[in-house]
């Protein structure tokens, strides 16, 4: 029987954002070599490093990928090369011609840290390095399930070796799920109810049509139809899950445009007051109520199709003015928006449009990064990542330079050297 993937007794550092892996990374210590033979030292170094570098690859496959040649570069000082041809470095050699206080110090090149450089070319490893997945195994799952494209074509082979210039892209929903905070118990329950309502039509009428007809019902009837499925699934001792169509004690749409604008402003201020990192249930409910009110005020299409926030805010006020003219015959009582109110409305509209509350998503909404992500959030030099479109470009193969190896690794150079000697002997 296989041991736990993140064991706390026998420490194995993995390519994962798991909190237990972070603990193992903090507790990892250099291996004790005083009482071990050279063979035992090499085997332990190989075992420790392979648990992190390509543990999803079979050992025979990695032995075929192993290369004893290390790619490295020597950076040159372009300013020095432009003013000198280097002849003064040979002048006085052996005669003691040295400049005091300007001794040239060259950092050592960690060649041995490039032992596992061929693994960085793999597609699943590159997805993990680009912060599109929380572990290499999850990145492998994304590739196998067809959620990854390489140069515009679907790629279902996790072991595909990238070439310099290749661009790979992951579906944004998968990236949001992998890097976002997971749902709590209440959010998962609401998501199951919403999915059940969408998958089971009532009397031959699709759930979307039924939901559209429900919006036109009176206040009490619409609220009862929206919350009946949620409150019916609650058991004794649990809190009732509320997905409010509007704020407490209010209808689907206010009676006058003055009340609409006042409520929008009050909700915008209440939503963005306090901490934005921690979103309690009260703020989530306020944000959902704000979204519904904005959609009803602006119409179904204009709330999501308007790209500019200023135009969206202007469209909202114009719709309110138009409704006031239709009802009363003249635009009266529409309050003027101050600069502070406009900023609050603009921020609330941006939050409602770009990061909405959607219980049907498999991750917590509004989206926020998952815990313990900051300790692993780095991108190597050989990748160019665009987080907005969830795509990255494999610029070149990783290389070693003085004082730096571009292959990320939590292990010391001595561990890599012992692992390199282990595989070099078996070639």
Tab-separated table of C-alpha atoms in Angstrom:
chain	number	residue	atom	x	y	z
A	1	UNK	CA	0.000	0.000	0.000
A	2	UNK	CA	1.329	3.402	-0.978
A	3	UNK	CA	2.160	5.863	1.779
A	4	UNK	CA	0.519	9.240	2.096
A	5	UNK	CA	1.466	11.678	-0.635
A	6	UNK	CA	2.158	14.424	1.941
A	7	UNK	CA	3.516	12.448	4.880
A	8	UNK	CA	4.646	14.377	7.942
A	9	UNK	CA	6.930	11.679	9.347
A	10	UNK	CA	8.929	10.712	6.295
A	11	UNK	CA	9.329	14.125	4.691
A	12	UNK	CA	9.011	14.346	0.912
A	13	UNK	CA	8.856	17.766	-0.725
A	14	UNK	CA	6.435	17.789	-3.666
A	15	UNK	CA	5.495	20.151	-6.471
A	16	UNK	CA	2.307	21.216	-4.757
A	17	UNK	CA	0.772	24.192	-2.932
A	18	UNK	CA	-0.617	21.967	-0.210
A	19	UNK	CA	-0.223	23.269	3.343
A	20	UNK	CA	1.343	19.987	4.453
A	21	UNK	CA	3.893	20.311	1.673
A	22	UNK	CA	4.703	23.817	2.915
A	23	UNK	CA	5.258	22.379	6.399
A	24	UNK	CA	7.532	19.658	4.991
A	25	UNK	CA	9.443	22.284	3.044
A	26	UNK	CA	10.067	24.232	6.250
A	27	UNK	CA	11.099	21.082	8.153
A	28	UNK	CA	13.422	19.703	5.458
A	29	UNK	CA	17.055	19.366	6.521
A	30	UNK	CA	20.244	18.324	4.694
A	31	UNK	CA	20.836	14.600	4.764
A	32	UNK	CA	23.210	13.128	7.317
A	33	UNK	CA	26.178	11.586	5.493
A	34	UNK	CA	28.596	10.804	8.330
A	35	UNK	CA	27.679	7.137	8.691
A	36	UNK	CA	26.562	6.403	5.106
A	37	UNK	CA	28.525	5.008	2.219
A	38	UNK	CA	28.864	6.911	-1.031
A	39	UNK	CA	26.320	4.604	-2.673
A	40	UNK	CA	23.800	5.265	0.103
A	41	UNK	CA	24.359	9.019	-0.172
A	42	UNK	CA	23.676	8.977	-3.903
A	43	UNK	CA	20.597	6.813	-3.538
A	44	UNK	CA	19.096	9.022	-0.820
A	45	UNK	CA	19.820	12.189	-2.822
A	46	UNK	CA	18.174	10.631	-5.861
A	47	UNK	CA	15.137	9.535	-3.860
A	48	UNK	CA	14.700	12.929	-2.165
A	49	UNK	CA	15.101	15.025	-5.293
A	50	UNK	CA	12.963	12.787	-7.508
A	51	UNK	CA	10.027	13.194	-5.108
A	52	UNK	CA	9.977	16.861	-6.176
A	53	UNK	CA	11.317	16.805	-9.730
A	54	UNK	CA	9.002	14.748	-11.907
A	55	UNK	CA	7.525	12.353	-9.361
A	56	UNK	CA	4.698	11.709	-11.877
A	57	UNK	CA	7.251	10.284	-14.344
A	58	UNK	CA	8.340	6.662	-14.281
A	59	UNK	CA	11.976	6.101	-13.391
A	60	UNK	CA	12.790	4.396	-16.691
A	61	UNK	CA	11.285	7.307	-18.598
A	62	UNK	CA	13.348	9.808	-16.648
A	63	UNK	CA	16.531	7.816	-17.213
A	64	UNK	CA	15.920	8.141	-20.958
A	65	UNK	CA	15.379	11.892	-20.554
A	66	UNK	CA	18.533	12.424	-18.481
A	67	UNK	CA	21.381	14.275	-20.203
A	68	UNK	CA	24.875	14.646	-18.736
A	69	UNK	CA	25.443	17.938	-20.583
A	70	UNK	CA	24.473	21.122	-18.702
A	71	UNK	CA	23.372	24.226	-20.601
A	72	UNK	CA	25.042	27.357	-19.240
A	73	UNK	CA	25.828	30.912	-20.258
A	74	UNK	CA	28.418	33.490	-19.228
A	75	UNK	CA	26.970	37.013	-19.029
A	76	UNK	CA	29.224	39.661	-20.510
A	77	UNK	CA	29.479	43.289	-19.463
A	78	UNK	CA	28.386	45.164	-22.575
A	79	UNK	CA	29.757	48.480	-21.268
A	80	UNK	CA	33.209	46.966	-20.746
A	81	UNK	CA	33.173	45.249	-24.154
A	82	UNK	CA	32.323	48.521	-25.887
A	83	UNK	CA	35.315	50.403	-24.475
A	84	UNK	CA	37.970	47.664	-24.340
A	85	UNK	CA	39.020	44.560	-26.226
A	86	UNK	CA	40.212	42.765	-23.073
A	87	UNK	CA	43.930	43.088	-23.771
A	88	UNK	CA	44.617	44.746	-20.406
A	89	UNK	CA	43.559	41.587	-18.631
A	90	UNK	CA	46.622	39.829	-20.099
A	91	UNK	CA	48.991	42.747	-19.484
A	92	UNK	CA	51.316	42.110	-16.564
A	93	UNK	CA	50.202	38.592	-16.002
A	94	UNK	CA	52.742	37.009	-13.667
A	95	UNK	CA	54.436	40.362	-12.975
A	96	UNK	CA	52.132	41.452	-10.162
A	97	UNK	CA	50.131	44.054	-12.095
A	98	UNK	CA	46.995	44.232	-9.954
A	99	UNK	CA	44.733	47.108	-9.074
A	100	UNK	CA	44.233	47.353	-5.334
A	101	UNK	CA	40.630	47.167	-4.165
A	102	UNK	CA	39.265	46.107	-7.567
A	103	UNK	CA	39.785	42.397	-7.511
A	104	UNK	CA	37.492	40.625	-9.903
A	105	UNK	CA	35.085	38.258	-8.164
A	106	UNK	CA	33.321	35.683	-10.288
A	107	UNK	CA	30.488	33.695	-8.723
A	108	UNK	CA	30.477	29.961	-9.149
A	109	UNK	CA	28.100	28.503	-11.688
A	110	UNK	CA	25.829	25.884	-10.079
A	111	UNK	CA	25.961	23.353	-12.884
A	112	UNK	CA	24.691	20.506	-10.726
A	113	UNK	CA	21.400	22.311	-10.107
A	114	UNK	CA	20.626	21.712	-13.789
A	115	UNK	CA	20.350	17.940	-13.289
A	116	UNK	CA	16.574	17.940	-13.749
A	117	UNK	CA	16.467	20.620	-16.471
A	118	UNK	CA	14.901	18.256	-19.090
A	119	UNK	CA	11.792	17.903	-16.896
A	120	UNK	CA	11.117	21.645	-17.167
A	121	UNK	CA	10.340	21.148	-20.858
A	122	UNK	CA	7.365	18.928	-20.086
A	123	UNK	CA	3.957	20.506	-20.611
A	124	UNK	CA	2.546	19.560	-17.204
A	125	UNK	CA	5.591	20.965	-15.396
A	126	UNK	CA	5.458	24.194	-17.413
A	127	UNK	CA	1.773	24.653	-16.506
A	128	UNK	CA	2.636	24.300	-12.824
A	129	UNK	CA	5.559	26.736	-13.140
A	130	UNK	CA	3.294	29.289	-14.852
A	131	UNK	CA	0.934	29.239	-11.807
A	132	UNK	CA	-1.944	27.772	-13.812
A	133	UNK	CA	-2.295	24.756	-11.487
A	134	UNK	CA	-1.739	24.128	-7.803
A	135	UNK	CA	0.275	20.953	-8.395
A	136	UNK	CA	1.932	19.047	-11.181
A	137	UNK	CA	-0.643	16.286	-10.903
A	138	UNK	CA	-3.459	18.778	-11.318
A	139	UNK	CA	-1.703	20.232	-14.371
A	140	UNK	CA	-1.430	16.705	-15.771
A	141	UNK	CA	-5.169	16.248	-15.228
A	142	UNK	CA	-5.915	19.489	-17.098
A	143	UNK	CA	-3.905	18.267	-20.081
A	144	UNK	CA	-5.493	14.813	-20.165
A	145	UNK	CA	-9.006	16.311	-19.936
A	146	UNK	CA	-8.387	18.517	-22.971
A	147	UNK	CA	-8.261	21.904	-21.218
A	148	UNK	CA	-4.829	22.871	-22.595
A	149	UNK	CA	-3.815	24.110	-26.028
A	150	UNK	CA	-0.320	24.346	-27.465
A	151	UNK	CA	0.104	26.789	-30.343
A	152	UNK	CA	-3.674	26.923	-30.750
A	153	UNK	CA	-4.207	23.155	-30.934
A	154	UNK	CA	-5.523	20.896	-28.200
A	155	UNK	CA	-2.793	18.838	-26.562
A	156	UNK	CA	-3.726	15.806	-24.446
A	157	UNK	CA	-0.213	14.486	-23.760
A	158	UNK	CA	1.300	15.739	-20.480
A	159	UNK	CA	4.763	14.604	-21.523
A	160	UNK	CA	4.857	16.827	-24.602
A	161	UNK	CA	8.262	18.539	-24.716
A	162	UNK	CA	7.989	22.252	-25.371
A	163	UNK	CA	10.311	23.974	-27.826
A	164	UNK	CA	11.467	27.597	-27.558
A	165	UNK	CA	8.669	29.857	-28.775
A	166	UNK	CA	5.793	27.472	-28.031
A	167	UNK	CA	2.717	29.043	-26.468
A	168	UNK	CA	0.407	27.045	-24.228
A	169	UNK	CA	-2.965	28.137	-22.892
A	170	UNK	CA	-5.253	26.744	-20.176
A	171	UNK	CA	-8.999	27.299	-19.904
A	172	UNK	CA	-9.587	30.271	-17.549
A	173	UNK	CA	-12.220	28.423	-15.496
A	174	UNK	CA	-9.718	25.668	-14.750
A	175	UNK	CA	-7.098	28.207	-13.662
A	176	UNK	CA	-9.589	30.036	-11.435
A	177	UNK	CA	-10.566	26.722	-9.858
A	178	UNK	CA	-6.949	25.632	-9.331
A	179	UNK	CA	-5.664	28.907	-7.875
A	180	UNK	CA	-8.823	30.167	-6.151
A	181	UNK	CA	-10.041	29.542	-2.635
A	182	UNK	CA	-12.277	26.480	-2.269
A	183	UNK	CA	-15.918	26.743	-1.316
A	184	UNK	CA	-17.080	26.285	2.235
A	185	UNK	CA	-19.946	23.998	3.244
A	186	UNK	CA	-22.680	26.563	2.683
A	187	UNK	CA	-21.406	27.603	-0.748
A	188	UNK	CA	-21.160	23.997	-1.897
A	189	UNK	CA	-24.751	23.390	-0.844
A	190	UNK	CA	-25.994	26.419	-2.784
A	191	UNK	CA	-24.055	25.292	-5.856
A	192	UNK	CA	-25.615	21.836	-5.751
A	193	UNK	CA	-29.090	23.339	-5.512
A	194	UNK	CA	-28.491	25.665	-8.463
A	195	UNK	CA	-27.102	22.849	-10.598
A	196	UNK	CA	-30.066	20.659	-9.659
A	197	UNK	CA	-32.515	23.373	-10.661
A	198	UNK	CA	-30.790	23.878	-14.001
A	199	UNK	CA	-30.610	20.166	-14.818
A	200	UNK	CA	-34.180	19.209	-13.859
A	201	UNK	CA	-36.815	21.071	-15.970
A	202	UNK	CA	-40.242	21.553	-14.475
A	203	UNK	CA	-43.247	20.400	-16.537
A	204	UNK	CA	-41.183	20.394	-19.720
A	205	UNK	CA	-40.102	24.029	-19.279
A	206	UNK	CA	-36.329	24.608	-19.098
A	207	UNK	CA	-34.943	26.097	-15.904
A	208	UNK	CA	-33.709	29.200	-17.754
A	209	UNK	CA	-37.196	29.949	-19.088
A	210	UNK	CA	-38.723	29.356	-15.690
A	211	UNK	CA	-36.197	31.712	-14.077
A	212	UNK	CA	-36.905	34.385	-16.693
A	213	UNK	CA	-40.648	34.135	-16.046
A	214	UNK	CA	-40.074	34.286	-12.311
A	215	UNK	CA	-38.428	37.724	-12.593
A	216	UNK	CA	-41.702	39.229	-13.759
A	217	UNK	CA	-43.737	37.905	-10.831
A	218	UNK	CA	-44.761	40.028	-7.849
A	219	UNK	CA	-42.428	40.544	-4.951
A	220	UNK	CA	-43.597	37.871	-2.480
A	221	UNK	CA	-44.191	35.247	-5.148
A	222	UNK	CA	-40.765	35.744	-6.776
A	223	UNK	CA	-38.936	35.662	-3.491
A	224	UNK	CA	-40.753	32.519	-2.419
A	225	UNK	CA	-39.977	30.741	-5.698
A	226	UNK	CA	-36.286	31.647	-5.518
A	227	UNK	CA	-35.718	30.569	-1.907
A	228	UNK	CA	-38.111	27.607	-1.704
A	229	UNK	CA	-35.617	25.085	-3.099
A	230	UNK	CA	-32.856	26.308	-0.793
A	231	UNK	CA	-34.846	26.470	2.424
A	232	UNK	CA	-36.466	23.096	1.695
A	233	UNK	CA	-33.088	21.337	1.701
A	234	UNK	CA	-32.046	22.682	5.081
A	235	UNK	CA	-32.035	20.185	7.936
A	236	UNK	CA	-32.452	20.782	11.621
A	237	UNK	CA	-29.587	22.673	13.282
A	238	UNK	CA	-28.232	24.241	10.086
A	239	UNK	CA	-28.608	27.847	9.121
A	240	UNK	CA	-30.955	28.607	6.272
A	241	UNK	CA	-29.095	29.434	3.086
A	242	UNK	CA	-30.332	32.678	1.633
A	243	UNK	CA	-29.784	33.790	-1.939
A	244	UNK	CA	-31.638	37.089	-1.771
A	245	UNK	CA	-33.011	38.628	-4.952
A	246	UNK	CA	-32.676	42.018	-3.322
A	247	UNK	CA	-31.845	43.485	0.055
A	248	UNK	CA	-33.839	42.729	3.188
A	249	UNK	CA	-37.419	43.906	3.109
A	250	UNK	CA	-37.176	45.289	-0.447
A	251	UNK	CA	-38.927	44.293	-3.627
A	252	UNK	CA	-37.577	43.209	-6.962
A	253	UNK	CA	-37.463	46.807	-8.189
A	254	UNK	CA	-37.979	50.042	-6.242
A	255	UNK	CA	-41.044	52.067	-7.004
A	256	UNK	CA	-39.253	55.315	-7.936
A	257	UNK	CA	-35.885	56.033	-9.574
A	258	UNK	CA	-34.896	58.123	-6.555
A	259	UNK	CA	-35.163	55.068	-4.315
A	260	UNK	CA	-33.267	52.959	-6.834
A	261	UNK	CA	-30.285	55.314	-6.974
A	262	UNK	CA	-30.261	55.804	-3.215
A	263	UNK	CA	-30.197	52.070	-2.577
A	264	UNK	CA	-27.483	51.511	-5.162
A	265	UNK	CA	-25.272	54.135	-3.531
A	266	UNK	CA	-25.852	52.803	-0.026
A	267	UNK	CA	-25.038	49.261	-1.119
A	268	UNK	CA	-21.908	50.397	-2.980
A	269	UNK	CA	-20.642	52.105	0.162
A	270	UNK	CA	-21.469	49.176	2.461
A	271	UNK	CA	-19.865	46.616	0.147
A	272	UNK	CA	-16.523	48.389	-0.138
A	273	UNK	CA	-16.229	49.506	3.482
A	274	UNK	CA	-13.854	47.512	5.664
A	275	UNK	CA	-11.459	44.790	4.623
A	276	UNK	CA	-11.560	43.511	1.053
A	277	UNK	CA	-9.431	40.434	1.702
A	278	UNK	CA	-11.890	38.686	4.000
A	279	UNK	CA	-15.425	38.462	2.610
A	280	UNK	CA	-17.944	37.424	5.259
A	281	UNK	CA	-21.377	36.116	4.404
A	282	UNK	CA	-23.039	39.497	5.002
A	283	UNK	CA	-20.876	41.214	2.365
A	284	UNK	CA	-21.490	38.414	-0.115
A	285	UNK	CA	-25.240	38.796	0.315
A	286	UNK	CA	-24.954	42.565	-0.131
A	287	UNK	CA	-22.933	42.091	-3.312
A	288	UNK	CA	-25.458	39.621	-4.736
A	289	UNK	CA	-28.304	42.005	-3.946
A	290	UNK	CA	-26.410	44.862	-5.580
A	291	UNK	CA	-25.827	42.850	-8.762
A	292	UNK	CA	-29.487	41.942	-9.070
A	293	UNK	CA	-30.618	45.526	-8.571
A	294	UNK	CA	-28.133	46.831	-11.148
A	295	UNK	CA	-29.236	44.235	-13.688
A	296	UNK	CA	-32.895	45.043	-13.210
A	297	UNK	CA	-32.260	48.787	-13.434
A	298	UNK	CA	-30.104	48.649	-16.557
A	299	UNK	CA	-31.836	45.832	-18.405
A	300	UNK	CA	-30.646	42.322	-19.086
A	301	UNK	CA	-28.280	43.031	-21.951
A	302	UNK	CA	-26.721	46.405	-21.160
A	303	UNK	CA	-25.410	45.387	-17.737
A	304	UNK	CA	-22.963	42.878	-19.179
A	305	UNK	CA	-22.303	44.201	-22.670
A	306	UNK	CA	-21.120	47.680	-21.721
A	307	UNK	CA	-17.340	47.650	-21.538
A	308	UNK	CA	-16.611	51.090	-20.169
A	309	UNK	CA	-17.486	51.680	-16.549
A	310	UNK	CA	-18.174	55.388	-17.111
A	311	UNK	CA	-20.543	54.550	-19.955
A	312	UNK	CA	-22.135	51.892	-17.784
A	313	UNK	CA	-22.730	54.397	-14.980
A	314	UNK	CA	-24.111	56.951	-17.437
A	315	UNK	CA	-26.367	54.297	-18.942
A	316	UNK	CA	-27.682	53.443	-15.493
A	317	UNK	CA	-28.565	57.069	-14.705
A	318	UNK	CA	-30.118	57.606	-18.131
A	319	UNK	CA	-32.311	54.521	-17.692
A	320	UNK	CA	-33.450	55.841	-14.351
A	321	UNK	CA	-34.202	59.243	-15.894
A	322	UNK	CA	-36.120	57.596	-18.714
A	323	UNK	CA	-38.213	55.605	-16.266
A	324	UNK	CA	-38.917	58.762	-14.281
A	325	UNK	CA	-40.033	60.580	-17.447
A	326	UNK	CA	-42.321	57.722	-18.427
A	327	UNK	CA	-43.924	57.516	-15.018
A	328	UNK	CA	-44.178	61.186	-13.973
A	329	UNK	CA	-43.897	62.975	-17.327
A	330	UNK	CA	-40.756	64.892	-16.315
A	331	UNK	CA	-37.382	64.111	-14.784
A	332	UNK	CA	-37.648	65.338	-11.220
A	333	UNK	CA	-35.907	64.308	-8.062
A	334	UNK	CA	-32.917	62.564	-9.684
A	335	UNK	CA	-30.099	63.473	-7.280
A	336	UNK	CA	-26.780	64.671	-8.716
A	337	UNK	CA	-23.904	62.291	-8.127
A	338	UNK	CA	-20.910	63.669	-6.272
A	339	UNK	CA	-17.366	62.571	-7.070
A	340	UNK	CA	-17.320	60.251	-4.069
A	341	UNK	CA	-20.626	58.677	-5.084
A	342	UNK	CA	-19.404	58.186	-8.649
A	343	UNK	CA	-16.233	56.481	-7.422
A	344	UNK	CA	-18.260	54.197	-5.165
A	345	UNK	CA	-20.656	53.330	-7.989
A	346	UNK	CA	-17.819	52.763	-10.433
A	347	UNK	CA	-15.984	50.455	-8.016
A	348	UNK	CA	-19.176	48.536	-7.267
A	349	UNK	CA	-19.967	48.107	-10.962
A	350	UNK	CA	-16.427	46.943	-11.653
A	351	UNK	CA	-16.652	44.380	-8.859
A	352	UNK	CA	-20.071	43.191	-10.011
A	353	UNK	CA	-18.901	42.856	-13.623
A	354	UNK	CA	-15.341	41.519	-13.290
A	355	UNK	CA	-15.583	39.450	-10.107
A	356	UNK	CA	-19.251	38.575	-9.548
A	357	UNK	CA	-20.805	36.285	-6.976
A	358	UNK	CA	-21.764	33.112	-8.837
A	359	UNK	CA	-22.750	30.105	-6.746
A	360	UNK	CA	-22.657	27.819	-9.795
A	361	UNK	CA	-18.850	28.076	-10.059
A	362	UNK	CA	-16.760	25.293	-8.514
A	363	UNK	CA	-14.643	27.825	-6.588
A	364	UNK	CA	-15.526	30.481	-4.019
A	365	UNK	CA	-16.875	33.734	-5.453
A	366	UNK	CA	-15.964	36.562	-5.511
A	367	UNK	CA	-12.683	34.974	-6.537
A	368	UNK	CA	-9.724	35.277	-4.171
A	369	UNK	CA	-6.377	33.451	-4.087
A	370	UNK	CA	-6.199	30.225	-2.173
A	371	UNK	CA	-4.371	29.964	1.118
A	372	UNK	CA	-0.610	29.349	1.254
A	373	UNK	CA	-0.243	30.371	-2.394
A	374	UNK	CA	2.207	33.212	-1.767
A	375	UNK	CA	5.008	30.859	-0.710
A	376	UNK	CA	4.953	29.188	-4.150
A	377	UNK	CA	3.988	32.160	-6.350
A	378	UNK	CA	7.054	32.686	-8.528
A	379	UNK	CA	7.649	32.351	-12.256
A	380	UNK	CA	11.011	31.182	-13.681
A	381	UNK	CA	12.906	33.251	-16.185
A	382	UNK	CA	12.368	30.966	-19.150
A	383	UNK	CA	8.576	31.539	-19.129
A	384	UNK	CA	6.625	34.626	-20.172
A	385	UNK	CA	3.181	34.458	-18.573
A	386	UNK	CA	0.038	36.480	-19.255
A	387	UNK	CA	-2.355	35.881	-16.369
A	388	UNK	CA	-5.230	37.764	-17.999
A	389	UNK	CA	-5.673	35.241	-20.808
A	390	UNK	CA	-4.145	32.257	-18.940
A	391	UNK	CA	-1.440	31.689	-21.519
A	392	UNK	CA	2.348	31.526	-21.416
A	393	UNK	CA	5.270	31.283	-23.824
A	394	UNK	CA	8.187	28.916	-23.342
A	395	UNK	CA	10.966	31.354	-24.257
A	396	UNK	CA	14.034	29.090	-24.097
A	397	UNK	CA	15.521	26.148	-22.286
A	398	UNK	CA	16.660	26.837	-18.712
A	399	UNK	CA	20.364	27.560	-18.323
A	400	UNK	CA	22.887	28.000	-15.532
A	401	UNK	CA	24.714	31.268	-15.062
A	402	UNK	CA	27.218	32.470	-12.442
A	403	UNK	CA	25.492	32.343	-9.080
A	404	UNK	CA	22.142	31.181	-10.451
A	405	UNK	CA	20.472	28.102	-11.942
A	406	UNK	CA	17.132	28.701	-13.653
A	407	UNK	CA	15.672	25.342	-12.602
A	408	UNK	CA	13.688	26.021	-9.392
A	409	UNK	CA	14.570	23.536	-6.699
A	410	UNK	CA	14.352	23.456	-2.885
A	411	UNK	CA	17.478	21.296	-2.558
A	412	UNK	CA	21.129	22.162	-2.067
A	413	UNK	CA	23.744	21.852	-4.778
A	414	UNK	CA	25.347	18.889	-2.978
A	415	UNK	CA	22.087	16.931	-3.188
A	416	UNK	CA	21.862	17.588	-6.935
A	417	UNK	CA	25.484	16.573	-7.391
A	418	UNK	CA	24.933	13.235	-5.682
A	419	UNK	CA	21.774	12.629	-7.755
A	420	UNK	CA	23.658	13.559	-10.931
A	421	UNK	CA	26.407	11.071	-10.127
A	422	UNK	CA	23.789	8.393	-9.492
A	423	UNK	CA	22.238	8.767	-12.954
A	424	UNK	CA	25.587	9.366	-14.631
A	425	UNK	CA	26.791	5.972	-13.429
A	426	UNK	CA	23.715	4.286	-14.866
A	427	UNK	CA	23.981	5.690	-18.398
